[in-house]
Coordinates of C-alpha atoms in Angstrom, one line a residue:
X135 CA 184.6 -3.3 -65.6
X136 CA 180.7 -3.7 -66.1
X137 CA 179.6 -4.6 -69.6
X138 CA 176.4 -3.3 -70.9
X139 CA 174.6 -4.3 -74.4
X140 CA 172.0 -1.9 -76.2
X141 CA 170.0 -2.6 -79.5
X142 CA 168.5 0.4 -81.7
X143 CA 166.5 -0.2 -84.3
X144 CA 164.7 2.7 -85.9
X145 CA 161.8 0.5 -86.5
X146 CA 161.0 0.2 -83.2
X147 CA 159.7 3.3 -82.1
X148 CA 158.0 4.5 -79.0
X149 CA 156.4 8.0 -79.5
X150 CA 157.9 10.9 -81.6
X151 CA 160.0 13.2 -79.0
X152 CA 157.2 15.3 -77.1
X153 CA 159.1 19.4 -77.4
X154 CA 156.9 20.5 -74.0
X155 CA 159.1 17.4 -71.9
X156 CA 161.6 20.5 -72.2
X157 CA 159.6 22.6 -70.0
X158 CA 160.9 24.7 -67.1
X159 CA 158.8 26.4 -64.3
X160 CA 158.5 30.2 -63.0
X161 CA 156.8 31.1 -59.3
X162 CA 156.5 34.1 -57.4
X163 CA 158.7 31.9 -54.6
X164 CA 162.1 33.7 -53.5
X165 CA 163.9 35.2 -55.7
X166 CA 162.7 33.5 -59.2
X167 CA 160.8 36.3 -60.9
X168 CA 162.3 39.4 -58.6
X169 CA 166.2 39.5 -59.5
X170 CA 165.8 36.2 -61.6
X171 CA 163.9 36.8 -64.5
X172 CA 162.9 40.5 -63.9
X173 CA 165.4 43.0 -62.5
X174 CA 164.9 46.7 -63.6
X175 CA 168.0 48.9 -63.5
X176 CA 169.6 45.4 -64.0
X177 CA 172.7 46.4 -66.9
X178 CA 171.2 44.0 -69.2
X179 CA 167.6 44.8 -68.6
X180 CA 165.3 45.7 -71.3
X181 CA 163.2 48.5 -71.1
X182 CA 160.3 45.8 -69.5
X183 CA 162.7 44.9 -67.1
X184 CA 163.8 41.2 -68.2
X185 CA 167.4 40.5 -68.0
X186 CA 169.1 40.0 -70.8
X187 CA 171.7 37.9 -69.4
X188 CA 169.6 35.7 -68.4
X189 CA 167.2 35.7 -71.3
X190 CA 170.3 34.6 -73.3
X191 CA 171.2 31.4 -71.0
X192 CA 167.3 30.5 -70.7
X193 CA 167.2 30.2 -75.0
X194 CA 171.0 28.4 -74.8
X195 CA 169.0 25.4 -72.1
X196 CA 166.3 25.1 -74.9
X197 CA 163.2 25.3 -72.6
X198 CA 160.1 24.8 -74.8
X199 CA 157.6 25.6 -72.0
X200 CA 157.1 27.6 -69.0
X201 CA 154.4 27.0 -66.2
X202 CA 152.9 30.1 -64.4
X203 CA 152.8 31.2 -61.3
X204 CA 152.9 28.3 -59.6
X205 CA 153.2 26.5 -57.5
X206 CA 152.0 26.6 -53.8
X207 CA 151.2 30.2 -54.8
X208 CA 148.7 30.1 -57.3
X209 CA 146.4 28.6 -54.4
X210 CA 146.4 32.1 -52.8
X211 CA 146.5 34.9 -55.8
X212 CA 144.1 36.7 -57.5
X213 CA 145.8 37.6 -60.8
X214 CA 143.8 40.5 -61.6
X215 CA 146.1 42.0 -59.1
X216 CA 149.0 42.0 -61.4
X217 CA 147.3 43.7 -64.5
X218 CA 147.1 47.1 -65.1
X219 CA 149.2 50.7 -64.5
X220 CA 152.1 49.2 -61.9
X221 CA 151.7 51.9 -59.8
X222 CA 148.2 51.2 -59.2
X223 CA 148.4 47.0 -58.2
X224 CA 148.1 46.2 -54.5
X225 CA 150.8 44.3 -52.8
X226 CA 149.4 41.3 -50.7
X227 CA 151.0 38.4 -48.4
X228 CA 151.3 35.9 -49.9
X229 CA 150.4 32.9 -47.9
X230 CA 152.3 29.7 -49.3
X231 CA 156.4 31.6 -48.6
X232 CA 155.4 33.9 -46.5
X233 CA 156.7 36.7 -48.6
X234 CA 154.9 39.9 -49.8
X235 CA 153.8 39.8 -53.5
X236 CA 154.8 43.7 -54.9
X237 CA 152.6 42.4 -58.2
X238 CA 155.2 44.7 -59.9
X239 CA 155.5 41.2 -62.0
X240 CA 152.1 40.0 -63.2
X241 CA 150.7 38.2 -66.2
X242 CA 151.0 40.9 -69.2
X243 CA 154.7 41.0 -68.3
X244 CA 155.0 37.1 -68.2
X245 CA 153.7 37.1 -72.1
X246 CA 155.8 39.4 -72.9
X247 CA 159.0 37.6 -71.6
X248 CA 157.6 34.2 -72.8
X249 CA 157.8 36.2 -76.3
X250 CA 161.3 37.3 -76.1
X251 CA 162.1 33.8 -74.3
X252 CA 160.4 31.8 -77.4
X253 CA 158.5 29.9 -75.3
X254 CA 155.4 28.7 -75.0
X255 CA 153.0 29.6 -71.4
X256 CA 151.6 27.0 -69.0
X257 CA 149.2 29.3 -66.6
X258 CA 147.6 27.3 -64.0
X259 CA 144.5 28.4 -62.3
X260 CA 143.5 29.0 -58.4
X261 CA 141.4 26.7 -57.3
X262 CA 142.4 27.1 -53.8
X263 CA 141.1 30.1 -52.4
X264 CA 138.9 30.6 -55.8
X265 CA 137.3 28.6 -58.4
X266 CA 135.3 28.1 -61.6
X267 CA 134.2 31.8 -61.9
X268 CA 137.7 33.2 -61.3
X269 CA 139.4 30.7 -63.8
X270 CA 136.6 31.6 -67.0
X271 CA 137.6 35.5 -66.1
X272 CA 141.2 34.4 -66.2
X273 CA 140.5 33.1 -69.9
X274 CA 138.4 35.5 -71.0
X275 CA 141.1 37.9 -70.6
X276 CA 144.1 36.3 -71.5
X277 CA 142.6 34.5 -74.2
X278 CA 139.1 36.3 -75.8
X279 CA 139.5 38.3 -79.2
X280 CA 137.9 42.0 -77.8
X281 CA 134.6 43.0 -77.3
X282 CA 133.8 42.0 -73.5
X283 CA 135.1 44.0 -70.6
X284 CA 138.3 41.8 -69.5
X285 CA 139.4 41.2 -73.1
X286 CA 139.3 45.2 -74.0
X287 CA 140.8 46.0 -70.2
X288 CA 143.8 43.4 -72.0
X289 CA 143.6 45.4 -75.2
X290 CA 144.0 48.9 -73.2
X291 CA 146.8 47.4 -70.8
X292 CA 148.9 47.0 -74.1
X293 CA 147.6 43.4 -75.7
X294 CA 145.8 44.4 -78.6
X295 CA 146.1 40.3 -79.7
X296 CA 144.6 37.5 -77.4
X297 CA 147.2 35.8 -76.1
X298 CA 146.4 32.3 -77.5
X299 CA 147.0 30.2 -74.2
X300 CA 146.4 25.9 -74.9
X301 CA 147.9 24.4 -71.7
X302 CA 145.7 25.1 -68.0
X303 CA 146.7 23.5 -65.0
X304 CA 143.2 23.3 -62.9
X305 CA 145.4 24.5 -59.4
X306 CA 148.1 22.7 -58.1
X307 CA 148.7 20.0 -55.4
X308 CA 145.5 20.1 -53.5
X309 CA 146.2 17.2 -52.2
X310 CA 148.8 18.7 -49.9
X311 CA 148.2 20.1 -46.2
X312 CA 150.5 22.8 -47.0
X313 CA 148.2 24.1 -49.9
X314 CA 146.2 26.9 -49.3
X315 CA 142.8 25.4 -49.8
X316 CA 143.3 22.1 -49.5
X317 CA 140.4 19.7 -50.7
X318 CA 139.8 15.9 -50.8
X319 CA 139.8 14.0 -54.1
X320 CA 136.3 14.1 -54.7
X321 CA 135.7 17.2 -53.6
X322 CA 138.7 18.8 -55.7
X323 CA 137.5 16.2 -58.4
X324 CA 134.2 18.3 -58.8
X325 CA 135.6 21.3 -58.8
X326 CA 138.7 20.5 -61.4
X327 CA 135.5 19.1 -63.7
X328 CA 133.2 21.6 -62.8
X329 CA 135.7 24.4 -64.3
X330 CA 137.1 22.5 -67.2
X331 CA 134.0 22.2 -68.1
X332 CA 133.1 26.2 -68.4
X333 CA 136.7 26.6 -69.5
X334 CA 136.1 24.7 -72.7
X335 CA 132.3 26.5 -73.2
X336 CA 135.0 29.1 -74.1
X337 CA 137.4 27.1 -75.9
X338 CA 136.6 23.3 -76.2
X339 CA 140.8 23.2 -78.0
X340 CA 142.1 24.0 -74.5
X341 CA 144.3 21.2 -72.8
X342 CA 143.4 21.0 -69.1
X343 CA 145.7 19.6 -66.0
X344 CA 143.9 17.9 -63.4
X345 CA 146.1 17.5 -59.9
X346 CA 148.1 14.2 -59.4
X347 CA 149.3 13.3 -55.9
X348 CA 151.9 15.9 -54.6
X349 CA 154.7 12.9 -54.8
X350 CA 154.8 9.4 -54.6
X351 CA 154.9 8.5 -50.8
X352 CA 151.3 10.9 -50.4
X353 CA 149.4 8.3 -47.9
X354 CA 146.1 9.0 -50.4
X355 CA 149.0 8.5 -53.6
X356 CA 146.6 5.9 -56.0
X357 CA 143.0 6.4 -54.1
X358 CA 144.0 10.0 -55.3
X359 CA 144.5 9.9 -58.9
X360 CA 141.4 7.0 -58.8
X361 CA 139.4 9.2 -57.2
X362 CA 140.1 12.7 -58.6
X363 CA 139.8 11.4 -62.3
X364 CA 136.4 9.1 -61.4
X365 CA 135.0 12.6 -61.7
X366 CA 137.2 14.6 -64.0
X367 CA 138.3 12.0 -66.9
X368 CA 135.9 12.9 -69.2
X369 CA 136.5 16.6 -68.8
X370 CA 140.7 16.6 -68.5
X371 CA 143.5 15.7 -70.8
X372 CA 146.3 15.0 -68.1
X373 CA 147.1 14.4 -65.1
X374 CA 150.2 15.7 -62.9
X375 CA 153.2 14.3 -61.1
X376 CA 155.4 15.8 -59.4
X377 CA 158.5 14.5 -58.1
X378 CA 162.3 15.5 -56.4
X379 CA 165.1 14.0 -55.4
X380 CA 168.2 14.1 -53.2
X381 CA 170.5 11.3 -51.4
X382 CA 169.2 10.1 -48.2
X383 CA 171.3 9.4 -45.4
X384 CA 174.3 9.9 -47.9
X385 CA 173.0 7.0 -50.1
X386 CA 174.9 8.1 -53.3
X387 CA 174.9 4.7 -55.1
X388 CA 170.9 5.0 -54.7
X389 CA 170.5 8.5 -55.7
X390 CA 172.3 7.9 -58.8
X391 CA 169.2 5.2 -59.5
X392 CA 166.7 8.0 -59.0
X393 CA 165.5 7.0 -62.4
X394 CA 164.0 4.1 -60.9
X395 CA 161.8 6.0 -59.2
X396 CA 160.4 8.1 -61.7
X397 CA 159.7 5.0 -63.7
X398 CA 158.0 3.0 -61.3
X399 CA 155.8 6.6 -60.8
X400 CA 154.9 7.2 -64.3
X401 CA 154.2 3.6 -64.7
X402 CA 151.6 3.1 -61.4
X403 CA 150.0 6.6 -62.8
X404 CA 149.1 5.5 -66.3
X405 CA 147.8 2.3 -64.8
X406 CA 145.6 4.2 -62.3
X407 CA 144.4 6.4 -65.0
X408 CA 144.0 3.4 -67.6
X409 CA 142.1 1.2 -65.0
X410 CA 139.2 4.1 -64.6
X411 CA 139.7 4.6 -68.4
X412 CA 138.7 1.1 -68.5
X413 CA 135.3 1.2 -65.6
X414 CA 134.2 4.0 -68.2
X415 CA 134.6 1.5 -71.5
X416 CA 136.8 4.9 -72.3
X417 CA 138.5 4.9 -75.8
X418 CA 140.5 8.3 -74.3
X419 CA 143.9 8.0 -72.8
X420 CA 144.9 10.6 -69.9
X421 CA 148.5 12.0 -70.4
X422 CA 151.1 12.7 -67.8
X423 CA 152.1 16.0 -67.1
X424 CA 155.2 15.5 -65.2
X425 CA 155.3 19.6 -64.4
X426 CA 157.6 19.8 -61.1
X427 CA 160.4 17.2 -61.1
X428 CA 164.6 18.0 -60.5
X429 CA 166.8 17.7 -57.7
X430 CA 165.9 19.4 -54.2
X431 CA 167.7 19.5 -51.5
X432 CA 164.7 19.8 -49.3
X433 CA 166.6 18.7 -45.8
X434 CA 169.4 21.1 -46.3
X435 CA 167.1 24.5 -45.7
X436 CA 163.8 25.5 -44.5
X437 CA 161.3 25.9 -47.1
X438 CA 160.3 29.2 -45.8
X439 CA 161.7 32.2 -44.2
X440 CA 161.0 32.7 -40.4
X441 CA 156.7 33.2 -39.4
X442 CA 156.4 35.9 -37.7
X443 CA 156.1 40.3 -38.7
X444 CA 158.5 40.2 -40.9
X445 CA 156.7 39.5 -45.1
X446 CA 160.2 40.6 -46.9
X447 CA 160.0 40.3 -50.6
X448 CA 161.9 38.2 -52.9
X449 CA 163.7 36.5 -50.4
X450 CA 166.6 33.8 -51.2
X451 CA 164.2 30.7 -50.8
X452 CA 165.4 27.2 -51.8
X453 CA 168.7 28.5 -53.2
X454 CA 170.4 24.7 -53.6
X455 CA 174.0 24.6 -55.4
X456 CA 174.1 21.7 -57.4
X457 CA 177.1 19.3 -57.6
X458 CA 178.6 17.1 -60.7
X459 CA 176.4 14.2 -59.0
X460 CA 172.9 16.5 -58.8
X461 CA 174.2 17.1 -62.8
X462 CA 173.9 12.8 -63.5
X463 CA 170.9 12.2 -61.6
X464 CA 169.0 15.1 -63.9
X465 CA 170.5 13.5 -67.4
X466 CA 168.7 10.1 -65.5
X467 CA 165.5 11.6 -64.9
X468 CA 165.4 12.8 -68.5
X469 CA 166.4 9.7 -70.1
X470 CA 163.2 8.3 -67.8
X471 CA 160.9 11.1 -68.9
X472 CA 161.9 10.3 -72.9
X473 CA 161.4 6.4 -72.2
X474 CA 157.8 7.0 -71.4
X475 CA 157.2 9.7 -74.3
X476 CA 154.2 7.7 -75.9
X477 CA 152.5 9.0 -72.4
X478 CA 154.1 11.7 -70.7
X479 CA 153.9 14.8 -73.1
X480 CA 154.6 17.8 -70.9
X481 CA 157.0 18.1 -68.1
X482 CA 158.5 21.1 -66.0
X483 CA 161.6 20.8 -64.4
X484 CA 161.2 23.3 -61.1
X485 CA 162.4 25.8 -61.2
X486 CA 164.1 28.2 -64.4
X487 CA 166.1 30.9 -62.0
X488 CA 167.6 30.7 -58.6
X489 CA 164.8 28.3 -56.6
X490 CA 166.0 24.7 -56.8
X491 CA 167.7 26.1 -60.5
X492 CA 169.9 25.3 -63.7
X493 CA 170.7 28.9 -63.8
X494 CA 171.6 31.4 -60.6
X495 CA 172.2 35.7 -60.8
X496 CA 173.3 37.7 -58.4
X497 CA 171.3 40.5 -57.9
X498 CA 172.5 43.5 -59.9
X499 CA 175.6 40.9 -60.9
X500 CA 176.3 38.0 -63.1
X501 CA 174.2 35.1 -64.2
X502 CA 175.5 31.8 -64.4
X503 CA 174.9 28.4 -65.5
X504 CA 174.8 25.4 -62.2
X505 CA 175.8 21.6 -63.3
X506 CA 172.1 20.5 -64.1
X507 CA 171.8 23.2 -67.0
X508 CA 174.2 21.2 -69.3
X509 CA 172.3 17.9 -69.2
X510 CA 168.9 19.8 -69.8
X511 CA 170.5 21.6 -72.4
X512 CA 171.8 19.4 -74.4
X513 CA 169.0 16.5 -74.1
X514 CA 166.7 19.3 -75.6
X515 CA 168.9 20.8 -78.1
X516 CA 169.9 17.0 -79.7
X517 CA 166.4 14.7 -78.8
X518 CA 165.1 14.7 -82.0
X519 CA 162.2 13.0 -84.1
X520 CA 161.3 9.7 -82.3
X521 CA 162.1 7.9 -79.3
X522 CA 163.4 4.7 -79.6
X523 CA 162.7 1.3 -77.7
X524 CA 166.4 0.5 -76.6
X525 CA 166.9 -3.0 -75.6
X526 CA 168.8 -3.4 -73.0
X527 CA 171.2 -6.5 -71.8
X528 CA 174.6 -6.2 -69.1
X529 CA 175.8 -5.8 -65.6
X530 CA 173.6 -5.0 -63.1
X531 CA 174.2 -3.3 -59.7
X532 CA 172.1 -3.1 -56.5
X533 CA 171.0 -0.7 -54.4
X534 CA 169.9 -0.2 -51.1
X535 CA 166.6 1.8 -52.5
X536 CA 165.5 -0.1 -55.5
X537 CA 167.4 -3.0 -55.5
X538 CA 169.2 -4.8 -58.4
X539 CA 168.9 -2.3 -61.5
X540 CA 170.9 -1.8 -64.3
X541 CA 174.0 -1.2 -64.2
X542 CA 173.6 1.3 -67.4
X543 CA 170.6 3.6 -67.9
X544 CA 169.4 4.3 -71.7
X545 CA 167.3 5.8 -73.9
X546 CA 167.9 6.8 -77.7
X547 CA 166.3 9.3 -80.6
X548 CA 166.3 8.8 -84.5
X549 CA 165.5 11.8 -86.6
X550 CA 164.4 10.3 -90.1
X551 CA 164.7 14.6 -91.4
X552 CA 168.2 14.3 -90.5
X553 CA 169.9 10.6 -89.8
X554 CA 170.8 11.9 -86.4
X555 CA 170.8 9.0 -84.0
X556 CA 171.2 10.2 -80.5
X557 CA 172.1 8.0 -77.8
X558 CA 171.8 9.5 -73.8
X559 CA 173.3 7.2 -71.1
X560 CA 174.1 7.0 -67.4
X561 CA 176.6 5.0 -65.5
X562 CA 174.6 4.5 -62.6
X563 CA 177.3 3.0 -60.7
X564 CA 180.0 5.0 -58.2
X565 CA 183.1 2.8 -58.6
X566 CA 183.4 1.1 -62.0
X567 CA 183.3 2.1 -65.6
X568 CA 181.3 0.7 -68.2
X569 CA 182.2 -0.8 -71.8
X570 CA 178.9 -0.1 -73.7
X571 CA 178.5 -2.3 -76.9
X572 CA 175.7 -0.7 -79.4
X573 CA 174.0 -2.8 -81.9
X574 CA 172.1 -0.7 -84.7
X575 CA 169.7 -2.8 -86.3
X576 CA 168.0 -1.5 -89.9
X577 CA 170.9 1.3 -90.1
X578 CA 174.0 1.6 -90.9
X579 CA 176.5 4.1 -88.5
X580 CA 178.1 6.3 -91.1
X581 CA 179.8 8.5 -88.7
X582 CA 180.6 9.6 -84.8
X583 CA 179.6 12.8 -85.1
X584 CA 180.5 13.8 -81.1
X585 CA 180.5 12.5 -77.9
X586 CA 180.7 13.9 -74.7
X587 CA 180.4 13.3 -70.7
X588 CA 179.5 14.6 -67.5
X589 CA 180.7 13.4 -64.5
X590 CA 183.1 10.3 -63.8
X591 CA 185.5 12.5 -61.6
X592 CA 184.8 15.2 -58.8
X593 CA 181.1 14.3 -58.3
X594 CA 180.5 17.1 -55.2
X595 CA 182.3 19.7 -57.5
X596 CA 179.7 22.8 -57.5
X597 CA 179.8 25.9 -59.8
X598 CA 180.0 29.3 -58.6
X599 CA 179.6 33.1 -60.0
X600 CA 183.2 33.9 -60.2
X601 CA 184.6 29.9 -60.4
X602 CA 185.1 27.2 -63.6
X603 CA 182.3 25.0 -64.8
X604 CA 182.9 21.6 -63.2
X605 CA 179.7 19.9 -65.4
X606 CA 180.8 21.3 -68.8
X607 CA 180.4 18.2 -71.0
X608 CA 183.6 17.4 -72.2
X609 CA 184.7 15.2 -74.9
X610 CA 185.1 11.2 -74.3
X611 CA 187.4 10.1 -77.0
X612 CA 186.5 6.7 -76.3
X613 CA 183.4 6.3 -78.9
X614 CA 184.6 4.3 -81.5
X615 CA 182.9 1.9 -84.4
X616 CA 180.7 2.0 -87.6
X617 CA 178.2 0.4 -89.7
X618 CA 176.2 -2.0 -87.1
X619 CA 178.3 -1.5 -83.7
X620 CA 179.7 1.5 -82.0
X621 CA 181.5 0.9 -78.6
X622 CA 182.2 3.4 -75.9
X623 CA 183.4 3.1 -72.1
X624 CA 181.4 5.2 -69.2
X625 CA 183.5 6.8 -66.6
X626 CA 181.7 5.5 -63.2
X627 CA 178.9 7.6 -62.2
X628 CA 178.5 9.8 -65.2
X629 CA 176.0 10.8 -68.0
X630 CA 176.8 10.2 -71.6
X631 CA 175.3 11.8 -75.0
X632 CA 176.8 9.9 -78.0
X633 CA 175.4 11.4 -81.3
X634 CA 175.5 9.2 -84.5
X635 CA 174.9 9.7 -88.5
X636 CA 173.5 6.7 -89.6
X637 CA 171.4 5.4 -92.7
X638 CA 167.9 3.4 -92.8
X639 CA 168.4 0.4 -94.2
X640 CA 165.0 -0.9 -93.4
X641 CA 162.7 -1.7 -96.6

């Protein structure tokens, strides 16, 4: 059995708990918005057309934020198309999937479902086939009071109130040859600093999203982020990563690690960004938004339907079925997105319904929760207050990806409001449990108020419509301890959320 040895203290504190690191992420890509989030003449549609059912299982996974409408296609759409009398908005190709775009779904509808949702929008801007002009009209509408023509054409399509939107991501992977639009870093650089600028003669409050690398192994990854933000910092608050994950060539023991990977990315990022901080004597930090990340099985399916005649709408695109192992490596990446809280403070795991997603619905059917919904869900519903530096000391394994690593992944929360100490935790190893030994420093462990488990047995199980719910945490009876030291033992290759009462003892 591996051994592994943690220390909490609540006085040492990383950043309190960012909410938006609970974000999730709606496209116009397969069948996300059309028989995902908006069905009319579904049984539990609303009279706008939002499923209920699914409404009700996006509020149970606690998503704080949701980024709109993309994605690859933002680079291509003109949103004015998808405002207005629905019988009236054009239907256009839409480059990125190779789909047609009915616009029966545009942006007055995505505020109202962000309402009944209780969440809060992330709209990102074109700045592939458009730019600065087409991004201030964007604002002015969604965002000005009344008195100019696109705020009153707002008012008389039903939104008598602005609609108050912070968070702008200025386009979206333009590093990427698949983008529509594609631009070099300066270039894109410019133009990112060129429209935040205008953006915030409207609004200077607004929190803009320059374009990161589209994922770590980019070839222009670094000289990218240098670059981009060598003419943007001044004018930007964060920059993006984007990141996904799935064994390769049936490496499970390294996919388990995925972790490590995020890590090493949000570490080189903030050093990129402090470095030209630095050149420019800078006293501002750039954030991370981390705003596509999850599981993808992109070798398993083309990324788009067959080129051609044929532009079918909604099509099932990037439909993955996640297994009890997809369900671990997403607890991992969100103990690794916590860990770095005093920089990353807004994420998006892609996507909310159907596309690479915690929750699936069958068209005119059922809606149902995959494996990585119950890690999500209850890492937002229990991370509260403040992250805490966990020190780590134990067993290590190694991998044929990132080498010798911890054998045990961990990150914990302390909510002074409520004395909830919350402890999240992955066995990162296939084979062998774990006895976990928990020092509390400056607190005193009054009670184990639950702890459950995902994982440890079954790890290619997948849930279906019709079939049982292989990732449901269930109870690990094995949590045991109080005042300084709780102990608990890891099933192999599982995720972990113990949940404490303690009291501060610090002076």
């Amino acid at each position: 059995m591996n051994t592994a040895r943690l220390t909490l203290d609540p006085r040492r504190r990383v950043a309190p708990v960012p909410r938006r690191i609970f974000g999730s992420f709606v496209e116009h890509l397969g069948r996300c918005v059309y028989t995902g989030i908006y069905e009319p003449g579904h049984p539990t549609a609303d009279a706008d057309g939002f499923r209920g059912d699914v409404l009700a299982l996006v509020r149970e996974l606690g998503v704080t934020t949701v980024r709109y409408p993309g994605g690859n296609f933002v680079s291509s759409y003109r949103w004015e198309d998808g405002v207005g009398p629905v019988d009236k908005r054009p239907a256009r190709l839409d480059l990125a999937w190779h789909s047609l775009e009915t616009n029966a779904f545009g942006l007055d509808e995505f505020m109202r479902w962000v309402g009944k949702a209780d969440v809060d929008p992330i709209m990102a801007v074109n700045l592939g086939t458009r730019g600065t002009a087409e991004a201030v009209d964007l604002l002015e509408y969604a965002n000005h009071r009344g008195g100019s023509h696109l705020a009153d054409q707002r008012r008389d399509n039903g939104a008598v109130d602005p609609y108050g939107i912070k968070l702008w991501c200025l386009g979206n992977e333009m590093d990427g040859p698949w983008q529509v639009g594609q631009r070099s870093a300066t270039e894109y650089g410019r133009l990112a600093a060129q429209t935040a600028k205008a953006m915030r003669r409207f609004d200077p409050d607004l929190e803009l999203v320059a374009c990161g690398s589209s994922h770590l192994g980019m070839p222009t990854f670094g000289s990218w982020e240098r670059d981009v933000l060598t003419e943007a910092y001044d004018d930007v608050d964060l920059i993006s990563l984007h990141a996904y994950y799935q064994p390769a060539d049936d490496d499970l023991a390294s996919f388990l690690a995925s972790a490590e990977d995020m890590d090493r990315y949000i570490d080189a990022v903030t050093a990129i960004a402090d470095s030209v901080g630095a050149i420019r004597r800078s006293t501002k930090k750039i954030m991370i938004a981390f705003d596509e990340w999850n599981v993808w099985y992109q070798s398993a399916a083309p990324s788009t339907p067959p080129s051609g005649e044929d532009w079918p709408v909604a099509p099932p695109l990037l439909e993955d079925h996640y297994s009890v192992a997809d369900a671990v490596v997403v607890g991992g990446l969100l103990i690794s997105l916590l860990r770095h809280s005093d920089r990353v403070s807004a994420a998006c795991q892609a996507q909310l319904v159907n596309v690479i997603a915690p929750i699936m619905t069958e068209p005119g059917g059922s809606a149902w929760r995959q494996t990585i919904f119950h890690p999500f869900a209850r890492t937002a519903r229990h991370a509260q207050g403040t992250v805490l530096d966990v020190l780590r000391d134990g067993s290590t394994t190694t991998t044929d990806r990132y080498g010798e690593i911890d054998a045990v992944d961990a990150v914990s929360t302390w909510d002074d409001s409520t004395g909830e100490m919350t402890v999240f935790l992955v066995n990162r190893v296939l084979d062998t449990p774990a006895e976990v030994t928990i020092d509390v420093a400056g607190a005193l462990v009054t009670d184990i108020v639950e702890c459950v488990t995902v994982g440890g047995t079954d790890l290619h199980a997948k849930n279906t419509a019709d079939g049982p719910d292989h990732a449901a945490p269930r109870p690990n009876d094995t949590a045991r301890g109080a005042d300084a030291t709780v102990q608990l033992t890891l099933p192999p290759a599982s995720w972990t959320m113990l949940r404490l009462h303690a009291t501060d003892t610090t002076p």
